[in-house]
CSV table of C-alpha atoms in Angstrom, one decimal:
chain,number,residue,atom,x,y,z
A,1,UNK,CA,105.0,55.7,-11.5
A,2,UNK,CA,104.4,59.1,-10.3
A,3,UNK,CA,101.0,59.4,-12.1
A,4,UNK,CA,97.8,58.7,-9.9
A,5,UNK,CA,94.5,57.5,-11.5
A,6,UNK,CA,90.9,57.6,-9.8
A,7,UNK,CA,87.8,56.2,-10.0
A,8,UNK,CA,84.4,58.3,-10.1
A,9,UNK,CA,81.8,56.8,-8.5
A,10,UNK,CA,78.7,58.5,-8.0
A,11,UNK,CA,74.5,58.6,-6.5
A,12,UNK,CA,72.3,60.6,-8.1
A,13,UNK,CA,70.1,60.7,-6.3
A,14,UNK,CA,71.0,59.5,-3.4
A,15,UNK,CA,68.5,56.5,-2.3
A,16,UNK,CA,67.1,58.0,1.4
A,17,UNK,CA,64.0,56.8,1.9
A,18,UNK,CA,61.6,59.8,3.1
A,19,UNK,CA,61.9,59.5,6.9
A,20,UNK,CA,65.0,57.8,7.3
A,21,UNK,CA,67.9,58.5,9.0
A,22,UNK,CA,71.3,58.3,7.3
A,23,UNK,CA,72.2,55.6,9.2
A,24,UNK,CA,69.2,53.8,8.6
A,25,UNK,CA,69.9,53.5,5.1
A,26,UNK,CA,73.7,53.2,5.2
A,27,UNK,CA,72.9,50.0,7.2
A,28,UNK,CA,71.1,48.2,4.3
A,29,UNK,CA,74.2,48.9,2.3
A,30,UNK,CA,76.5,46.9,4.4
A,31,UNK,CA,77.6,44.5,1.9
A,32,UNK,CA,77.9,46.9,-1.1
A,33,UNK,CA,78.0,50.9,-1.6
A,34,UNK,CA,75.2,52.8,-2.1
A,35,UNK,CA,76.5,54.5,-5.7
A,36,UNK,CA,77.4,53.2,-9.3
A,37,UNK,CA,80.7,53.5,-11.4
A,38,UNK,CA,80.7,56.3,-14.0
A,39,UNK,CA,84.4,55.5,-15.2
A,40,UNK,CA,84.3,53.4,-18.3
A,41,UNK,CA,86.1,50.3,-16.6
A,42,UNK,CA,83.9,47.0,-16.2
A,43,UNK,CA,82.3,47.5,-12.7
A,44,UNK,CA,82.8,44.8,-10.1
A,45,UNK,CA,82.1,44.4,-6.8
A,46,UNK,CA,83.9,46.8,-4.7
A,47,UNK,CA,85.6,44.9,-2.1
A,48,UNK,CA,88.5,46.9,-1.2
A,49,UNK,CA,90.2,50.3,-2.3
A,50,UNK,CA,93.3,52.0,-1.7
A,51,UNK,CA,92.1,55.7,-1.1
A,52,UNK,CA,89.3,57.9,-1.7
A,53,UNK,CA,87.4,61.1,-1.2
A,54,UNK,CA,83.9,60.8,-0.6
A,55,UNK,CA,81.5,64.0,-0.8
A,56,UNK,CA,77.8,63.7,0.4
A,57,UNK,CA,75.4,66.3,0.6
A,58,UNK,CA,71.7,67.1,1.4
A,59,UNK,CA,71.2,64.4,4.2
A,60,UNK,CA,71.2,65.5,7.6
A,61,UNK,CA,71.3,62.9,10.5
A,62,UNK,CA,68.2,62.4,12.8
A,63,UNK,CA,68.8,61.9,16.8
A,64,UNK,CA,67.2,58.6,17.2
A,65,UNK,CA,68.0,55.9,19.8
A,66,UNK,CA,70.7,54.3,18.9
A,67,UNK,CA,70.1,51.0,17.1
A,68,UNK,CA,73.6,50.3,15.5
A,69,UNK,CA,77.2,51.7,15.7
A,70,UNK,CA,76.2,53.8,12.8
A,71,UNK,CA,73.5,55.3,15.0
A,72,UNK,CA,75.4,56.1,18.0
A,73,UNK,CA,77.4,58.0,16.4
A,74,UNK,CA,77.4,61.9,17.5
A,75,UNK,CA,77.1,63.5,13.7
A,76,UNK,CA,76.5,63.0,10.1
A,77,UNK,CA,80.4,63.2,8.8
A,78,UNK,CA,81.2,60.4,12.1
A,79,UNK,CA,78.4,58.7,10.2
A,80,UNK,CA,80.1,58.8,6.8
A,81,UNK,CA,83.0,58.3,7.8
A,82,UNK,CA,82.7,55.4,9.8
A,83,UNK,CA,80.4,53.4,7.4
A,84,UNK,CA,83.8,54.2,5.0
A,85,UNK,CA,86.2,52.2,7.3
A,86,UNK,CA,83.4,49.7,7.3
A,87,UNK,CA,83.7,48.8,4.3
A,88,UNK,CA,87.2,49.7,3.4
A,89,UNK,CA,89.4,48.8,6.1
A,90,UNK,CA,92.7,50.1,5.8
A,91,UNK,CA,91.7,52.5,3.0
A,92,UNK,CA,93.1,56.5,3.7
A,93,UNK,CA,89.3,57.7,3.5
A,94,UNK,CA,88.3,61.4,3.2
A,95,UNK,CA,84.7,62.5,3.7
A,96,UNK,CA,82.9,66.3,3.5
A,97,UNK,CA,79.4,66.1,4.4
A,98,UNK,CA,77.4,69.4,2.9
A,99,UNK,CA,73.8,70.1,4.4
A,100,UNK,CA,72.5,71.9,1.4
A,101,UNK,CA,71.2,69.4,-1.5
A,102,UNK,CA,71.4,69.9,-5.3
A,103,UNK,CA,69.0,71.9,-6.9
A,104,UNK,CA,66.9,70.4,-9.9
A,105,UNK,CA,64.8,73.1,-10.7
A,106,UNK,CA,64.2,74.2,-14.4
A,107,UNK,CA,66.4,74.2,-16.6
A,108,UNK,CA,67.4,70.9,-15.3
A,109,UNK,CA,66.0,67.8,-16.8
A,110,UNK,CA,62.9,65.6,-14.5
A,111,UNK,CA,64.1,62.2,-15.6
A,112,UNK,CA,63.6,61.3,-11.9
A,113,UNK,CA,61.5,58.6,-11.2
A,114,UNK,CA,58.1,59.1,-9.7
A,115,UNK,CA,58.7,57.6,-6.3
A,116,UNK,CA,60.6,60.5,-5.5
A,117,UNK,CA,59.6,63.4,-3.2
A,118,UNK,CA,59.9,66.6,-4.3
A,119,UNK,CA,62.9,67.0,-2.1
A,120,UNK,CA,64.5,63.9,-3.7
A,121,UNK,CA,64.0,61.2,-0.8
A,122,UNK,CA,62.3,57.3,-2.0
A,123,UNK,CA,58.8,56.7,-1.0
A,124,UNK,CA,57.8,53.3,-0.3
A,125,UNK,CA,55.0,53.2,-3.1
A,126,UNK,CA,54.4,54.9,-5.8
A,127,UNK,CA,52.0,58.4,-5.1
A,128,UNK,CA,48.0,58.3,-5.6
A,129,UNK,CA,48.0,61.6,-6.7
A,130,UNK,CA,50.4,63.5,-9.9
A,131,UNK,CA,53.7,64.4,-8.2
A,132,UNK,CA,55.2,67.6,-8.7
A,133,UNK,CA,58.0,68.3,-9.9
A,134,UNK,CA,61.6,67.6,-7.7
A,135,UNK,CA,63.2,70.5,-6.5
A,136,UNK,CA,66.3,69.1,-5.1
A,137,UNK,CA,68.4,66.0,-4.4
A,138,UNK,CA,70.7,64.2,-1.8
A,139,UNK,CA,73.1,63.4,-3.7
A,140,UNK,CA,76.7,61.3,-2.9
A,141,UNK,CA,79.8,61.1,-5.1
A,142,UNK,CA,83.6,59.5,-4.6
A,143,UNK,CA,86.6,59.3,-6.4
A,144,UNK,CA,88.1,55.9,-5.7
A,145,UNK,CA,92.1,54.4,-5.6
A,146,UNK,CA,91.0,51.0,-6.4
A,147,UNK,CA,91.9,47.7,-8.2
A,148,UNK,CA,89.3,48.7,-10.9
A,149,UNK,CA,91.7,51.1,-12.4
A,150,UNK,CA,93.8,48.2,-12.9
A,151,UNK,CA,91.3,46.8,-15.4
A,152,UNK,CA,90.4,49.9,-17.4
A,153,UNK,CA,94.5,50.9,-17.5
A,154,UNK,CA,95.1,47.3,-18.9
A,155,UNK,CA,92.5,46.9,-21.3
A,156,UNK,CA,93.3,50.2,-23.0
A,157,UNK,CA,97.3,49.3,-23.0
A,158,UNK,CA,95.9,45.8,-24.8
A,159,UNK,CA,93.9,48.1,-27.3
A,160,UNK,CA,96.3,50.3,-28.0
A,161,UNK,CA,98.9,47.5,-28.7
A,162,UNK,CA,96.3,46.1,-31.3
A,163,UNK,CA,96.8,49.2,-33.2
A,164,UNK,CA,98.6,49.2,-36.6
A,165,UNK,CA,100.6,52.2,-36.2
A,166,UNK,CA,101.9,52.2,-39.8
A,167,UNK,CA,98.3,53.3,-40.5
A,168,UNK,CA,98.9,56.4,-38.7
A,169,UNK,CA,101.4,58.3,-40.5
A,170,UNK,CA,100.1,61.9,-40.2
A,171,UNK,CA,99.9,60.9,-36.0
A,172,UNK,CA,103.4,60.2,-36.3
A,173,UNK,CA,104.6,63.2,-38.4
A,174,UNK,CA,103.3,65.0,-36.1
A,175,UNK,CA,106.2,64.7,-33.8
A,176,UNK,CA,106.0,61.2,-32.2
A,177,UNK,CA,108.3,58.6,-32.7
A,178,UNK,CA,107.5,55.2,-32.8
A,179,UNK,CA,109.8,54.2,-30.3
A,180,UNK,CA,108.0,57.1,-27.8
A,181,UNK,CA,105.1,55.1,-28.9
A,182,UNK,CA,106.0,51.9,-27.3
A,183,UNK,CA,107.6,53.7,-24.6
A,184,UNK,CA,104.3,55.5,-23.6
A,185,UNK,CA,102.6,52.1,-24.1
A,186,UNK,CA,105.1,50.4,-21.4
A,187,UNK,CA,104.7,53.0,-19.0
A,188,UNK,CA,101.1,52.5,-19.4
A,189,UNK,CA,101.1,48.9,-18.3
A,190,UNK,CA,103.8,49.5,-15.5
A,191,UNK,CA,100.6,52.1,-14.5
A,192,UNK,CA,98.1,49.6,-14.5
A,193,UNK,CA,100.5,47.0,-11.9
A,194,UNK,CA,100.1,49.9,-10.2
A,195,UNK,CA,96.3,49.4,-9.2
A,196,UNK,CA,96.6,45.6,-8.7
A,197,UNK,CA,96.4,44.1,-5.9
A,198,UNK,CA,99.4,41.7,-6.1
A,199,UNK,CA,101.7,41.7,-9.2
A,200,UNK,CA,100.9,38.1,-11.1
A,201,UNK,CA,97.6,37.8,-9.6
A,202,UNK,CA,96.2,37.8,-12.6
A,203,UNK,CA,97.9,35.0,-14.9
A,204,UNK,CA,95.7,35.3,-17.9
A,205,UNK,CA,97.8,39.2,-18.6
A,206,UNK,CA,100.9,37.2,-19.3
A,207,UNK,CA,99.0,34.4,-21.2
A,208,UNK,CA,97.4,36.8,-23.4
A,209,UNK,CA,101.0,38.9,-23.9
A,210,UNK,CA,102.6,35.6,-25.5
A,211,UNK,CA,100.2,34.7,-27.8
């Protein structure tokens, strides 16, 4: 509809575990992704996507012998990138890998928890001793293409058809006409088709338009 939508998806911090390879903990993420939604869209298991950009930085990969495809590969974007086609084949992925982490010193807020090195990475326990403060973080974020936009689209073009517009006379004499109105809210749910993964696949949308 000439409009394009994303997702934001994000890990902060990133969960390394102190010692570990990024392959080593990309492989106990093989069935889901190691980040969480911050869109405002009920969050469901990503299975599939349509494109995305993917940035990740402060995790540089280890030369170990290689124990997995993830391990053999020759650098830390390979790494990335593969684990992206993993798990999203067919998606047009893009990854950036940056070597430098984020930096969490004051002013910014210690909410981390205390299994956390001062260099951001997971310990397997928590620490004997008072931890100091963490000075930076690994940290991974995406913006996702997905059918999850198809369910935050949607729901907002079923709230905004709830509204009683005649309530909202100073919105409207503020230049919009009603019939723009309904327009806008049209395009909005041709939008949301958009991000589905087959039109009608959902059944309960039409159910819930004739009622």
């Amino acid at each position: 509809s000439g409009s394009q939508v994303v997702a934001a998806w994000a890990s902060v911090p990133f969960p390394a575990l102190r010692g570990y390879s990024l392959p080593d903990t990309l492989c106990t993420y093989q069935q889901d992704v190691p980040w969480k939604l911050l869109s405002s869209c009920r969050e469901q298991k990503v299975s599939c996507c349509f494109a995305q950009s993917v940035v990740l930085r402060g995790i540089c990969k280890e030369r170990k012998q290689p124990a997995s495809l993830l391990h053999a590969c020759e650098s830390t974007e390979e790494v990335l990138q593969r684990y992206l086609h993993t798990l999203f084949p067919g998606a047009l992925s893009t990854s950036h890998v940056l070597e430098q982490p984020c930096n969490t010193l004051p002013p910014y807020p210690q909410f981390f928890s205390p299994l956390l090195t001062r260099q951001g990475f997971l310990l397997d326990k928590p620490p004997s001793y008072s931890s100091a403060a963490v000075e930076s973080i690994p940290v991974l974020a995406a913006l996702q293409s997905s059918p999850v936009l198809h369910t935050l689209l949607y729901s907002l073009y079923k709230d905004l058809q709830k509204l009683n517009t005649g309530r909202w006379a100073s919105f409207f004499s503020a230049g919009v006409e009603q019939d723009d109105f309904q327009e806008a809210l049209q395009e909005l749910r041709t939008l949301s088709q958009c991000y589905e993964m087959g039109f009608g696949a959902d059944g309960s949308e039409d159910e819930a338009d004739s009622d």
